[in-house]
Coordinates of C-alpha atoms and ligand atoms in Angstrom, one line a residue:
M162 CA 0.2 -0.2 -0.1
T163 CA 1.1 3.5 -0.9
T164 CA 1.8 6.0 2.1
A165 CA 2.3 9.4 2.6
I166 CA 6.1 8.8 3.2
Q167 CA 6.4 7.1 0.1
H168 CA 5.7 10.3 -1.6
L169 CA 7.8 13.2 -1.9
W170 CA 6.5 16.5 -2.2
W171 CA 6.8 17.2 -5.5
Q172 CA 4.1 13.4 -6.0
R173 CA 2.3 15.3 -3.7
G174 CA 2.6 19.0 -4.2
I175 CA 0.7 21.3 -6.6
V176 CA 2.8 23.4 -9.5
Y177 CA 2.2 26.8 -10.2
H178 CA 3.3 28.5 -13.4
V179 CA 3.9 32.2 -13.2
Y180 CA 4.8 33.9 -16.0
P181 CA 6.7 37.0 -14.2
R182 CA 6.9 39.6 -17.6
S183 CA 2.7 38.9 -16.3
F184 CA 2.1 38.3 -12.8
Q185 CA 2.6 41.0 -10.6
D186 CA 4.1 44.5 -11.6
S187 CA 6.1 45.9 -8.5
D188 CA 7.6 49.2 -9.9
G189 CA 5.3 50.8 -12.5
D190 CA 7.1 49.9 -15.4
G191 CA 4.4 47.7 -16.4
V192 CA 6.5 44.3 -16.4
G193 CA 5.8 41.9 -14.2
D194 CA 9.3 41.5 -11.7
L195 CA 10.3 39.5 -8.7
R196 CA 9.2 41.7 -6.1
G197 CA 5.9 41.7 -7.6
V198 CA 5.3 37.9 -7.5
A199 CA 7.2 38.0 -4.1
R200 CA 4.0 40.5 -2.9
R201 CA 1.8 37.6 -4.1
L202 CA 2.6 35.3 -1.7
D203 CA -0.4 35.4 0.9
Y204 CA -2.3 34.5 -1.9
L205 CA -0.2 31.8 -3.5
Q206 CA -0.5 29.9 -0.2
Q207 CA -4.4 30.4 0.4
L208 CA -4.7 28.8 -3.1
G209 CA -3.0 25.6 -2.0
V210 CA -0.5 25.3 -4.4
D211 CA 3.0 24.0 -3.0
A212 CA 5.6 25.1 -5.3
V213 CA 5.8 27.8 -8.1
W214 CA 8.2 27.6 -11.2
L215 CA 8.7 30.8 -12.9
S216 CA 9.6 31.3 -16.9
P217 CA 12.9 32.6 -17.3
I218 CA 14.1 35.6 -14.8
F219 CA 18.0 35.7 -16.3
P220 CA 19.3 38.5 -18.7
S221 CA 17.7 38.0 -21.9
P222 CA 17.6 40.5 -24.8
L223 CA 14.1 39.1 -24.7
V224 CA 13.6 38.4 -29.0
D225 CA 11.8 35.3 -27.5
F226 CA 10.9 36.9 -24.0
G227 CA 13.5 35.3 -21.9
Y228 CA 14.3 32.3 -23.7
D229 CA 17.3 33.6 -24.9
I230 CA 19.9 33.9 -22.2
S231 CA 22.4 35.7 -22.1
D232 CA 23.9 35.0 -18.5
Y233 CA 22.5 31.9 -16.4
C234 CA 24.2 33.2 -14.2
G235 CA 22.4 36.2 -13.5
V236 CA 18.5 37.9 -12.9
D237 CA 17.4 39.9 -15.6
P238 CA 17.5 43.7 -14.2
R239 CA 13.6 44.1 -15.5
F240 CA 12.8 41.5 -13.2
G241 CA 15.0 42.3 -10.1
T242 CA 18.1 41.1 -9.1
L243 CA 19.7 38.0 -7.4
S244 CA 18.9 39.8 -3.7
D245 CA 15.2 40.1 -5.5
L246 CA 15.5 36.5 -6.0
D247 CA 16.8 35.2 -2.8
A248 CA 14.2 36.9 -1.2
L249 CA 11.3 35.5 -3.1
L250 CA 13.2 32.1 -2.8
S251 CA 13.5 32.1 1.5
A252 CA 10.1 33.4 1.5
L253 CA 8.5 30.7 -0.1
H254 CA 10.5 28.2 1.9
D255 CA 9.5 29.8 5.2
R256 CA 6.2 29.4 3.9
G257 CA 6.9 25.0 3.4
M258 CA 6.7 25.9 -0.9
K259 CA 9.1 25.7 -3.5
L260 CA 10.5 27.2 -6.5
I261 CA 11.2 25.8 -9.6
L262 CA 13.0 28.2 -12.2
D263 CA 13.9 27.4 -15.5
F264 CA 16.6 26.5 -17.9
V265 CA 17.3 27.0 -21.3
P266 CA 20.2 24.3 -21.8
N267 CA 18.8 23.6 -25.8
H268 CA 20.4 27.1 -27.3
T269 CA 21.3 30.8 -25.5
S270 CA 21.0 34.3 -26.5
D271 CA 22.8 35.3 -30.0
Q272 CA 24.4 38.3 -27.1
H273 CA 25.8 35.5 -24.6
P274 CA 29.8 35.4 -24.8
W275 CA 29.6 32.7 -25.9
F276 CA 28.4 32.6 -28.9
I277 CA 29.7 36.0 -29.4
E278 CA 33.7 34.6 -28.9
S279 CA 32.1 31.2 -31.4
R280 CA 31.0 33.9 -33.8
S281 CA 34.3 36.0 -33.7
S282 CA 36.5 34.2 -36.5
R283 CA 36.3 29.9 -37.2
A284 CA 39.6 29.5 -34.6
N285 CA 38.1 30.7 -31.5
P286 CA 38.0 28.1 -28.5
R287 CA 34.2 28.4 -28.5
R288 CA 33.7 27.8 -32.4
D289 CA 32.1 24.1 -31.4
W290 CA 30.1 25.2 -28.5
Y291 CA 27.6 26.0 -31.5
L292 CA 26.1 24.4 -34.3
W293 CA 28.3 26.3 -37.4
R294 CA 28.2 24.8 -41.3
D295 CA 29.5 25.7 -44.5
P296 CA 27.2 26.7 -46.8
A297 CA 25.4 24.7 -49.3
P298 CA 27.3 24.6 -52.8
D299 CA 25.0 27.1 -54.1
G300 CA 25.7 29.1 -51.1
G301 CA 22.3 28.4 -49.0
P302 CA 21.5 27.2 -45.9
P303 CA 23.4 23.9 -45.6
N304 CA 20.4 21.3 -45.2
N305 CA 16.7 21.8 -45.2
W306 CA 15.7 22.3 -41.2
L307 CA 13.4 24.5 -40.3
G308 CA 13.5 27.2 -37.5
H309 CA 9.7 27.1 -35.0
F310 CA 9.0 30.1 -36.0
G311 CA 9.6 30.5 -39.0
G312 CA 11.9 30.6 -42.6
S313 CA 15.2 28.7 -42.4
A314 CA 17.1 27.1 -38.9
W315 CA 20.4 28.4 -40.1
S316 CA 21.6 31.8 -40.9
S317 CA 24.6 33.1 -42.7
D318 CA 27.4 34.9 -41.0
P319 CA 28.9 36.5 -43.5
A320 CA 32.4 37.5 -41.5
T321 CA 33.6 33.9 -41.0
G322 CA 31.5 32.7 -44.2
Q323 CA 29.2 29.7 -42.1
Y324 CA 25.9 29.1 -40.9
Y325 CA 24.7 28.5 -37.5
F326 CA 22.0 26.5 -36.0
H327 CA 18.6 27.6 -34.1
A328 CA 16.1 25.6 -33.6
F329 CA 14.0 28.8 -32.6
F330 CA 15.0 32.9 -33.8
P331 CA 18.2 33.2 -34.9
G332 CA 18.9 35.2 -32.1
Q333 CA 18.7 32.3 -30.1
P334 CA 21.8 29.7 -31.2
D335 CA 21.7 26.4 -30.8
L336 CA 24.0 24.7 -28.6
N337 CA 26.5 21.3 -29.6
W338 CA 25.3 19.8 -26.7
R339 CA 28.0 16.5 -28.1
H340 CA 30.9 18.9 -27.2
P341 CA 32.2 17.9 -23.9
E342 CA 32.7 21.8 -22.6
V343 CA 29.4 22.3 -23.2
R344 CA 28.0 19.8 -20.8
S345 CA 30.3 20.9 -18.3
A346 CA 29.5 24.2 -18.9
M347 CA 25.8 23.6 -18.1
A348 CA 26.0 21.4 -15.5
G349 CA 27.9 23.9 -13.4
V350 CA 24.5 26.5 -14.3
V351 CA 21.9 24.0 -12.5
R352 CA 24.6 23.8 -9.5
F353 CA 24.8 27.5 -9.1
W354 CA 21.4 27.7 -9.0
L355 CA 20.7 24.0 -6.8
D356 CA 23.6 25.4 -4.6
R357 CA 21.1 28.5 -4.0
G358 CA 18.3 26.3 -2.7
V359 CA 16.1 26.6 -5.6
D360 CA 14.0 23.2 -5.4
G361 CA 13.9 22.5 -9.1
F362 CA 13.9 23.1 -12.9
R363 CA 11.4 23.4 -15.8
I364 CA 14.0 22.5 -19.2
D365 CA 13.4 24.1 -22.2
V366 CA 12.7 21.5 -25.1
L367 CA 15.0 19.1 -23.6
W368 CA 14.1 16.6 -26.4
H369 CA 15.9 19.3 -28.9
L370 CA 19.4 19.1 -27.3
I371 CA 21.4 16.7 -29.8
K372 CA 20.9 16.8 -33.6
D373 CA 21.4 14.2 -36.5
D374 CA 25.6 14.2 -36.1
R375 CA 25.1 13.8 -40.5
F376 CA 22.9 16.7 -41.0
R377 CA 20.5 14.9 -42.9
D378 CA 17.5 16.7 -44.0
N379 CA 14.2 16.3 -42.6
P380 CA 11.2 14.4 -44.8
P381 CA 8.6 16.3 -45.3
N382 CA 5.1 16.2 -43.1
P383 CA 2.2 14.9 -45.4
D384 CA -0.2 15.7 -42.8
F385 CA 1.2 19.6 -43.0
R386 CA -1.9 22.6 -41.6
P387 CA -0.4 25.9 -42.0
G388 CA -2.1 26.3 -38.7
M389 CA 0.3 24.4 -37.3
G390 CA 3.3 26.6 -37.1
P391 CA 5.7 27.1 -40.4
S392 CA 8.3 24.0 -38.9
R393 CA 5.7 21.0 -39.2
R394 CA 6.2 21.5 -43.2
L395 CA 8.6 18.8 -42.0
L396 CA 9.1 15.9 -40.1
P397 CA 11.9 16.3 -37.6
I398 CA 13.2 13.2 -36.8
Y399 CA 16.6 14.3 -37.5
T400 CA 16.4 17.5 -35.5
A401 CA 15.0 15.9 -31.8
D402 CA 13.8 13.2 -30.1
R403 CA 17.6 11.9 -31.2
P404 CA 18.4 8.2 -29.3
E405 CA 22.0 10.2 -27.9
V406 CA 19.7 12.6 -26.1
H407 CA 18.9 10.4 -23.3
D408 CA 22.7 10.1 -22.3
V409 CA 22.4 13.9 -21.7
V410 CA 19.2 13.8 -20.3
R411 CA 21.1 11.0 -17.6
E412 CA 24.0 13.3 -17.3
L413 CA 21.5 16.5 -16.1
R414 CA 19.6 14.2 -13.5
A415 CA 22.4 12.7 -12.3
V416 CA 23.4 16.7 -11.6
F417 CA 20.3 17.0 -10.1
D418 CA 20.5 13.9 -8.0
S419 CA 24.0 15.1 -5.9
Y420 CA 20.9 17.2 -3.6
P421 CA 18.1 15.9 -2.0
E422 CA 15.2 16.1 -3.6
R423 CA 15.2 18.1 -6.5
L424 CA 12.9 18.2 -9.4
M425 CA 13.7 17.4 -12.8
V426 CA 11.0 18.3 -15.3
G427 CA 11.4 18.0 -19.0
E428 CA 9.4 20.4 -21.7
I429 CA 8.5 17.3 -24.5
Y430 CA 6.2 17.7 -26.9
L431 CA 6.1 14.1 -28.6
P432 CA 3.9 11.4 -28.8
V433 CA 2.9 9.9 -25.3
E434 CA 4.6 6.9 -26.4
R435 CA 7.9 8.2 -26.5
L436 CA 7.1 11.3 -24.2
V437 CA 7.4 7.9 -21.3
T438 CA 11.1 7.7 -22.8
Y439 CA 12.4 10.4 -21.1
Y440 CA 11.5 8.7 -17.9
G441 CA 14.7 7.0 -18.4
R442 CA 14.7 3.3 -18.2
N443 CA 16.0 3.1 -15.3
L444 CA 14.1 5.8 -14.2
D445 CA 17.5 8.0 -14.3
E446 CA 16.0 11.1 -16.8
A447 CA 13.5 13.2 -15.9
H448 CA 11.4 13.4 -12.9
L449 CA 8.1 14.2 -14.9
P450 CA 8.8 14.6 -18.8
F451 CA 5.7 17.6 -19.2
N452 CA 2.5 15.5 -20.1
F453 CA 0.8 18.2 -22.9
Q454 CA -2.0 15.5 -23.7
L455 CA -4.6 18.1 -22.0
I456 CA -3.6 21.0 -23.3
R457 CA -3.4 19.2 -27.6
L458 CA -6.6 16.8 -27.3
P459 CA -10.2 18.1 -28.5
W460 CA -12.0 17.8 -25.6
Q461 CA -13.4 15.0 -25.8
A462 CA -15.1 12.6 -23.0
S463 CA -13.8 9.5 -25.1
T464 CA -10.2 10.9 -26.5
I465 CA -9.4 11.9 -23.3
K466 CA -10.5 9.3 -21.5
Q467 CA -8.0 6.4 -23.5
A468 CA -5.4 9.3 -23.4
I469 CA -5.5 8.7 -19.6
D470 CA -5.8 5.1 -19.9
R471 CA -3.0 4.8 -22.1
Y472 CA -1.1 7.5 -20.7
Q473 CA -1.5 4.8 -17.4
S474 CA -0.4 1.6 -19.2
L475 CA 2.1 3.4 -20.8
L476 CA 3.8 5.0 -17.5
P477 CA 7.4 2.3 -16.8
P478 CA 7.0 1.1 -13.5
G479 CA 7.5 2.8 -10.7
A480 CA 7.5 6.6 -13.2
W481 CA 5.0 9.1 -11.8
P482 CA 2.4 10.8 -13.6
N483 CA 1.9 14.9 -14.3
W484 CA -0.8 16.7 -16.1
V485 CA -0.6 20.4 -17.6
L486 CA -3.9 22.0 -19.1
G487 CA -2.3 25.4 -19.9
N488 CA 0.8 27.1 -20.3
H489 CA 2.9 30.5 -22.3
D490 CA 2.8 28.8 -25.3
H491 CA -1.2 27.9 -25.8
H492 CA -4.0 29.4 -25.7
R493 CA -6.1 29.6 -22.1
I494 CA -7.7 26.6 -21.5
A495 CA -11.1 28.7 -20.3
T496 CA -11.1 30.4 -24.2
R497 CA -10.6 26.6 -25.6
V498 CA -13.2 25.1 -23.7
G499 CA -15.5 28.2 -22.4
R500 CA -15.8 29.4 -19.0
D501 CA -18.1 27.1 -18.0
Q502 CA -16.5 23.8 -19.1
A503 CA -13.1 24.9 -17.8
R504 CA -14.8 24.0 -14.1
V505 CA -14.7 20.6 -15.4
A506 CA -11.1 20.6 -16.8
A507 CA -10.1 21.9 -13.3
M508 CA -11.8 19.3 -11.8
L509 CA -10.2 17.0 -13.8
L510 CA -6.6 17.9 -13.3
L511 CA -6.7 18.2 -10.1
T512 CA -8.1 15.2 -9.9
L513 CA -6.2 12.5 -12.0
R514 CA -3.3 10.6 -10.2
G515 CA 0.0 12.3 -11.4
T516 CA 1.3 16.1 -10.2
P517 CA -0.6 19.0 -12.0
T518 CA 0.8 22.5 -12.8
L519 CA -1.7 25.2 -12.8
Y520 CA -0.9 28.3 -15.3
Y521 CA -1.7 31.3 -13.5
G522 CA -4.7 32.9 -14.4
D523 CA -6.5 29.7 -15.2
E524 CA -7.6 29.6 -11.6
I525 CA -10.1 32.3 -12.0
G526 CA -11.3 31.9 -15.7
M527 CA -9.0 34.5 -17.3
L528 CA -9.3 33.9 -20.5
D529 CA -6.8 34.9 -23.4
S530 CA -6.8 38.9 -24.0
E531 CA -7.7 39.9 -27.4
I532 CA -4.7 41.8 -29.5
P533 CA -5.0 44.7 -31.7
A534 CA -2.3 44.9 -34.5
D535 CA -0.3 47.7 -33.5
R536 CA 0.6 45.8 -29.9
V537 CA 1.6 42.6 -31.1
Q538 CA 5.0 41.5 -28.9
D539 CA 5.4 38.3 -29.8
P540 CA 7.9 37.5 -33.3
Y541 CA 6.1 34.3 -33.7
E542 CA 2.8 36.3 -34.7
R543 CA 4.9 38.7 -36.3
N544 CA 6.5 36.3 -38.6
N545 CA 3.1 34.4 -39.3
P546 CA 0.4 36.9 -39.0
G547 CA -3.0 36.0 -38.4
L548 CA -2.4 32.1 -38.0
G549 CA -3.2 32.1 -34.1
L550 CA 0.3 31.4 -33.9
G551 CA 1.5 33.8 -31.3
R552 CA 1.0 33.3 -27.6
D553 CA 0.3 36.8 -25.7
P554 CA -2.9 36.4 -25.8
E555 CA -2.5 33.8 -22.8
R556 CA 0.8 35.8 -21.8
N557 CA -2.3 38.3 -19.9
P558 CA -1.5 39.9 -17.2
M559 CA -3.0 39.1 -13.9
A560 CA -6.0 40.2 -13.1
W561 CA -6.5 41.2 -9.1
D562 CA -8.5 43.8 -8.8
A563 CA -11.3 46.4 -10.2
T564 CA -8.7 49.1 -10.2
R565 CA -7.2 50.3 -13.2
H566 CA -5.3 48.1 -15.1
A567 CA -6.2 45.6 -12.8
G568 CA -3.9 45.8 -10.1
F569 CA -1.0 44.7 -12.1
T570 CA 0.8 47.9 -12.8
T571 CA 0.7 51.5 -12.2
G572 CA 1.9 52.0 -15.5
E573 CA 1.1 51.0 -18.9
P574 CA 0.4 47.2 -19.2
W575 CA 3.0 45.3 -21.5
L576 CA -0.2 43.3 -23.1
P577 CA -3.9 44.3 -22.3
L578 CA -5.4 43.1 -19.5
A579 CA -8.5 40.2 -20.3
A580 CA -11.7 41.9 -21.6
D581 CA -13.6 41.5 -18.6
C582 CA -10.8 41.8 -16.0
A583 CA -13.4 44.3 -14.1
T584 CA -15.3 40.7 -13.2
C585 CA -13.0 38.3 -13.4
N586 CA -10.6 39.2 -11.5
V587 CA -9.0 37.7 -7.9
E588 CA -10.9 40.3 -5.3
V589 CA -14.2 39.9 -7.2
E590 CA -13.9 36.0 -6.9
A591 CA -12.5 36.1 -3.2
R592 CA -16.0 36.8 -2.0
D593 CA -18.1 34.8 -4.1
P594 CA -18.7 31.5 -3.1
R595 CA -19.1 29.9 -6.2
S596 CA -16.2 31.7 -8.1
M597 CA -13.9 29.4 -10.5
L598 CA -11.4 30.8 -7.6
S599 CA -13.6 29.4 -5.2
L600 CA -13.8 26.4 -6.9
H601 CA -9.9 26.0 -7.0
R602 CA -9.8 26.4 -3.9
R603 CA -11.9 23.7 -2.1
L604 CA -10.8 21.3 -5.3
I605 CA -7.0 21.8 -3.7
A606 CA -7.9 22.1 -0.4
L607 CA -9.7 18.6 -1.0
R608 CA -6.9 17.4 -2.7
R609 CA -4.8 18.2 -0.3
A610 CA -7.0 16.3 1.9
E611 CA -7.5 13.0 0.6
P612 CA -4.3 10.6 0.0
A613 CA -6.6 9.0 -2.7
L614 CA -6.3 12.3 -4.9
A615 CA -2.7 13.4 -3.8
M616 CA -1.2 10.2 -4.1
G617 CA -4.3 6.9 -5.3
D618 CA -4.4 4.5 -7.3
Y619 CA -6.7 5.8 -10.7
L620 CA -9.3 3.5 -11.0
P621 CA -10.5 3.5 -15.2
L622 CA -14.6 3.1 -15.1
D623 CA -16.9 2.6 -17.8
C624 CA -18.5 5.9 -19.2
S625 CA -19.5 6.7 -23.1
G626 CA -21.3 9.9 -24.7
D627 CA -19.9 13.0 -22.6
L628 CA -19.5 12.2 -19.8
L629 CA -15.9 10.7 -18.1
V630 CA -16.0 8.8 -14.9
Y631 CA -13.2 7.2 -13.0
G632 CA -12.0 6.5 -9.5
R633 CA -9.6 7.2 -7.0
R634 CA -8.4 5.0 -4.2
H635 CA -6.4 4.8 -1.6
G636 CA -6.2 2.1 0.9
D637 CA -9.7 1.6 2.0
R638 CA -10.6 5.0 0.8
R639 CA -12.7 4.9 -1.9
L640 CA -13.6 9.0 -4.8
I641 CA -15.4 8.7 -8.0
V642 CA -15.2 11.5 -10.3
A643 CA -17.6 12.2 -12.9
L644 CA -17.5 14.6 -15.4
N645 CA -19.8 16.1 -17.9
L646 CA -18.0 17.4 -21.0
G647 CA -20.8 17.9 -22.7
Q648 CA -23.6 20.8 -22.1
R649 CA -26.4 18.4 -21.4
P650 CA -28.0 16.5 -18.6
Q651 CA -26.3 13.4 -17.5
R652 CA -26.6 10.5 -15.4
A653 CA -23.5 9.3 -14.5
A654 CA -23.5 5.2 -13.4
I655 CA -21.3 4.5 -10.3
G656 CA -22.4 0.9 -10.6
G657 CA -23.2 -0.6 -6.8
F658 CA -21.8 2.7 -4.9
G659 CA -23.5 5.1 -2.8
G660 CA -21.5 7.4 -1.8
T661 CA -21.4 11.2 -0.9
V662 CA -21.0 14.6 -3.0
A663 CA -17.7 15.8 -1.4
L664 CA -17.4 19.0 -4.4
S665 CA -19.6 19.6 -7.6
T666 CA -17.7 22.5 -10.2
H667 CA -21.2 24.1 -9.2
L668 CA -20.2 24.8 -5.9
D669 CA -24.4 23.5 -4.6
R670 CA -24.3 19.8 -3.7
E671 CA -22.0 19.5 -1.2
G672 CA -23.2 16.7 1.6
E673 CA -26.2 15.3 -1.5
A674 CA -26.3 11.5 -0.6
V675 CA -26.4 9.7 -4.2
G676 CA -27.0 6.2 -4.6
G677 CA -26.1 4.3 -8.3
A678 CA -26.2 7.2 -9.9
V679 CA -25.2 10.3 -10.6
D680 CA -27.4 12.9 -12.3
L681 CA -25.2 16.1 -13.9
R682 CA -25.7 19.4 -15.0
P683 CA -24.8 20.6 -18.6
D684 CA -20.5 21.3 -17.7
E685 CA -21.1 20.0 -14.1
G686 CA -18.7 17.4 -12.8
V687 CA -18.5 15.9 -8.7
V688 CA -16.1 14.5 -6.5
L689 CA -17.9 11.4 -4.9
I690 CA -16.6 9.9 -2.0
V691 CA -17.6 6.2 -1.6
G692 CA -19.3 4.3 1.2
Ligands
NOJ1534 C1 9.7 26.4 -25.4 C2 9.2 27.6 -24.4 O1 8.1 27.1 -23.7 C3 8.6 28.6 -25.7 O2 8.0 29.9 -24.4 C4 10.0 28.7 -25.6 O3 9.9 30.3 -27.6 C5 10.3 27.6 -27.1 N1 10.7 26.5 -25.9 C6 12.5 28.8 -27.2 O4 12.8 28.3 -26.6
MG1535 MG1 7.5 45.7 -12.9

């Protein structure tokens, strides 16, 4: 039987993802910062989350809003100082909470001193820290590899007559992870932060680190549609998920393992059967390869049920699952499925087996912002206008109250607030016992109180149509979660069991006794305590 003792903080816990530019501004420059985050820790503690993951806060020219780093061991002045970071870390620790930072090892900024040296001459000792190749015979790029944000993944450097590879923007040159010095320099970066007491890292594009050593062309993708993003014209078989990447991931993990209870999360967008290989054959790779199925799949009960069951069955023995409903690269859940259904989605996220990651603002049901053409910030949108690929809408400022700019900043916010921030904000919702925020507080409290939810077994149960029904069990304690993913009433059979409603997404039927079936209203989910 599982016991609390055997579960680590990141298995029991809930991760809250902060996009720091948009959470809370403290100095009126319209951009969120570390002191802003620190100011909101009471809120996060009350919400009940266990760990905060901050998207990158390191010095950056902001070509990709911090995912282009020019110094891995500093804090960008726009976010604050290293002592602000230390203060935030100890304030979190004082509350029994953890801090996870974002590690971006695949590429640096082109302004990083390593790249400046590397591009300075072919003979520079750091030349091979990056991927430099001669032009093709016609003078064009060395092969057909495409950049994620559009165009060739190769940019030429006239001064040295070669091209360098960048999986993302030209301002984000890829490091050469076959080079032992790159590996040890990056291990040093991880140690720098773990020595300061940081509790873990989310690792950017972990499956990209190694590219084909023969630089073979990627084949065309027969299923390509423009809405997928420009690089999807080709199948990235030679640019990502290469077999040798696992050696690198294992090496990185060993660094984490040399400290007690540090967490390594991998950002990996791959089909599930490939994703689970990043746990490692001996569970010696990522603790949590991010599972993005709830973001990527159509919001349909049978599809999601199959995905849950399949994921459980593919997990290597001993591997701990995880679930993500939203992040800074995808439209917000309330925008994707609607606000009513987003409550059901929250119940799903917080009652599944595995560590949930909650994207800031989703707990109040925040919608994407409309971004007028003259306020577009994300170059992904500028490169590919009108395809819906830009990520500004979901990176919108957190709505705290009904004051000007929703309490996010006293200045001009870098991105527009959601249109209805006067009513959809923390202050308004905290006063409303049936709000989305109240639902999140209740769900999180329930998950914390019920070991069956935090760490129990997952039991698939029969269901059809718009219903998604499953059980959770820990010792003798049994719970059933019944979710209506549709807009019509449904009756969910729960076998021979009777039970009591512990929580409904509508927050109005707690304590109700149910017999062999539970009636669900449109967009309603319930958690039942069986017996
Ligand atoms: C994934 C990050 O989540 C995304 O925001 C970024 O643009 C790319 N990696 C490149 O670092
Ligand atoms: Mg600021």
